[in-house]
């Protein structure tokens, strides 16, 4: 007998008309666990062996799964493991922020294949989109040199930018009003020929964390993203929750002092933008990431003063998140250098008492997640992959 340790997977269904959902369940099981045999897959997904065999054959024909060499363990019959084919699908991710854009291409298992970045003119989307389309064309050419089937296997373009979305006209520069009012998705779809989806930057960061980070295999997690602004990506029941209008998790808009004219949103006090202002740094300046990292490592007094104030506000936000969502863990993610993010997490302890203060916890209440400045673009690229291949209840509804 081969290994019978638990396999992470959602359950499939043996009812008729649910093949789309079952394909997604099998793909996710292989992504979460690596190579698995047909018997492993049947046991983990609760599908019949015949259903598993049929789906595996279909996935092989589609170039999404490949058989490995047969394995023999002990005196049992040899078995054949299957794994995902990374080049079976690709997606492009686009991050748009106040001053810059980043574009990446990832494969089916989330590996970055190509990337590019450029500065953006502030609040000028027309020339900005021309810059973006040029970068997308560049990474597509680079990918074509790696995989001859890349264009045929591109499943879409995911876009991530600061929210909230769809509010009435505002002059609040934090919300990038000119970009909000620009026909961005239509322009990108016409310029690339790809299906285009939009999410806020925290949701994209949570997607990246779910696929390759601390939220991997966690069903209930909230990713508190500290970047130029602040937001929270919500992973509930193993899926990303976006809310009714795509604005779920906009905790940076929460007022710290709700009474009176002096009310201040969280992100105006604890975001990297507030740190740039505190230090007198230009957010478009070259070498900013390295400069912040060096100041954090040296525990510069000005940085430490900001960390202490920001940590107090972020500690409150963790308490609020735990009280409302009851996650298994809160993960602080950031576009800040790791040294600075670690200072923040350390200064946020001890956390405020909350319903999350349970003696039988398996995961810490707060942990440090990804601090890669490319994480949002990677998460944006992972969204079209997720839309195409992850198991969702909607897949069952569409198959019915």
Coordinates of C-alpha atoms in Angstrom, one line a residue, residues 164-300:
X164 CA -13.3 51.1 -3.7
X165 CA -15.0 50.8 -7.1
X166 CA -18.2 52.4 -8.4
X167 CA -18.7 55.2 -5.9
X168 CA -20.0 58.6 -6.9
X169 CA -17.5 61.0 -8.4
X170 CA -14.9 61.9 -5.9
X171 CA -11.8 64.2 -5.9
X172 CA -10.2 61.9 -3.3
X173 CA -6.8 61.1 -4.9
X174 CA -6.5 57.9 -2.8
X175 CA -9.3 56.4 -5.0
X176 CA -7.6 57.3 -8.4
X177 CA -10.7 59.1 -9.7
X178 CA -9.4 59.6 -13.2
X179 CA -8.8 55.8 -13.6
X180 CA -12.1 55.0 -11.9
X181 CA -14.0 57.0 -14.6
X182 CA -11.9 55.7 -17.5
X183 CA -13.3 52.7 -19.5
X184 CA -10.3 50.6 -18.4
X185 CA -11.6 47.0 -18.8
X186 CA -13.1 47.7 -22.2
X187 CA -9.9 49.4 -23.4
X188 CA -7.7 46.6 -22.2
X189 CA -9.9 43.9 -23.7
X190 CA -9.9 45.6 -27.1
X191 CA -6.2 46.1 -26.9
X192 CA -5.2 42.6 -25.9
X193 CA -8.0 40.4 -27.2
X194 CA -8.3 38.7 -23.8
X195 CA -11.0 38.3 -21.2
X196 CA -10.3 41.0 -18.5
X197 CA -11.4 40.9 -14.8
X198 CA -10.9 43.5 -12.1
X199 CA -10.3 43.2 -8.3
X200 CA -8.9 45.4 -5.6
X201 CA -5.2 45.2 -4.7
X202 CA -5.9 43.5 -1.4
X203 CA -8.0 40.7 -3.0
X204 CA -5.2 40.1 -5.5
X205 CA -2.6 39.9 -2.7
X206 CA -4.9 37.4 -0.9
X207 CA -5.1 35.3 -4.1
X208 CA -1.3 35.2 -4.3
X209 CA -1.1 34.3 -0.6
X210 CA -3.7 31.5 -1.1
X211 CA -1.8 29.9 -4.0
X212 CA 1.8 30.2 -2.9
X213 CA 1.9 31.8 0.6
X214 CA 0.8 31.5 4.2
X215 CA -2.9 31.1 3.2
X216 CA -2.2 28.0 1.1
X217 CA -4.6 25.3 2.3
X218 CA -6.3 27.6 4.8
X219 CA -10.1 27.8 4.5
X220 CA -10.7 31.0 6.5
X221 CA -8.0 33.7 6.4
X222 CA -7.9 37.5 6.1
X223 CA -4.9 39.1 4.4
X224 CA -4.4 42.7 5.8
X225 CA -2.5 44.5 3.0
X226 CA -0.4 47.5 3.9
X227 CA 0.7 49.3 0.7
X228 CA 0.3 52.9 -0.5
X229 CA -3.2 52.4 0.9
X230 CA -4.7 49.7 3.2
X231 CA -7.3 47.0 2.5
X232 CA -8.1 43.4 3.5
X233 CA -8.4 40.4 1.2
X234 CA -11.0 37.9 2.5
X235 CA -10.7 34.2 2.1
X236 CA -13.9 32.6 3.4
X237 CA -14.7 28.9 3.0
X238 CA -11.7 28.5 0.8
X239 CA -12.8 31.1 -1.8
X240 CA -12.1 34.8 -2.2
X241 CA -15.0 36.9 -1.1
X242 CA -15.4 40.2 -3.1
X243 CA -18.7 41.5 -1.8
X244 CA -21.7 42.7 -3.7
X245 CA -19.8 45.4 -5.6
X246 CA -16.2 44.2 -5.5
X247 CA -15.4 46.4 -2.5
X248 CA -15.3 43.8 0.4
X249 CA -12.3 44.4 2.7
X250 CA -11.9 48.1 2.2
X251 CA -10.8 48.5 5.8
X252 CA -8.5 51.4 5.0
X253 CA -11.6 53.5 4.6
X254 CA -12.7 52.7 8.2
X255 CA -12.8 55.8 10.4
X256 CA -10.6 55.7 13.4
X257 CA -12.4 58.6 15.1
X258 CA -16.0 58.4 13.7
X259 CA -17.3 61.5 15.5
X260 CA -16.7 65.1 14.3
X261 CA -14.8 66.7 11.4
X262 CA -11.5 65.3 12.6
X263 CA -12.4 61.7 11.6
X264 CA -9.5 60.0 9.9
X265 CA -9.5 56.9 7.7
X266 CA -7.1 54.2 8.8
X267 CA -5.0 54.3 5.5
X268 CA -4.3 58.0 6.0
X269 CA -2.4 57.1 9.2
X270 CA -0.9 53.6 8.8
X271 CA -0.2 53.2 5.1
X272 CA 3.1 53.4 3.3
X273 CA 1.8 56.7 1.8
X274 CA 1.7 58.1 5.4
X275 CA 5.3 56.9 5.9
X276 CA 6.5 58.5 2.7
X277 CA 4.9 61.8 3.9
X278 CA 6.4 61.3 7.4
X279 CA 9.9 60.8 5.9
X280 CA 9.6 63.4 3.2
X281 CA 10.1 60.8 0.4
X282 CA 8.9 61.0 -3.2
X283 CA 6.8 57.8 -3.8
X284 CA 8.0 57.8 -7.4
X285 CA 11.6 58.1 -6.5
X286 CA 14.1 55.5 -7.7
X287 CA 15.4 53.0 -5.1
X288 CA 12.6 53.8 -2.7
X289 CA 12.1 50.1 -1.8
X290 CA 15.8 49.6 -1.0
X291 CA 16.0 52.9 0.9
X292 CA 13.0 51.9 3.2
X293 CA 14.6 48.5 3.7
X294 CA 17.9 50.1 4.8
X295 CA 16.2 52.5 7.2
X296 CA 14.2 49.7 8.7
X297 CA 17.2 47.4 9.2
X298 CA 19.0 50.4 10.9
X299 CA 15.9 51.0 13.0
X300 CA 16.0 54.6 12.0

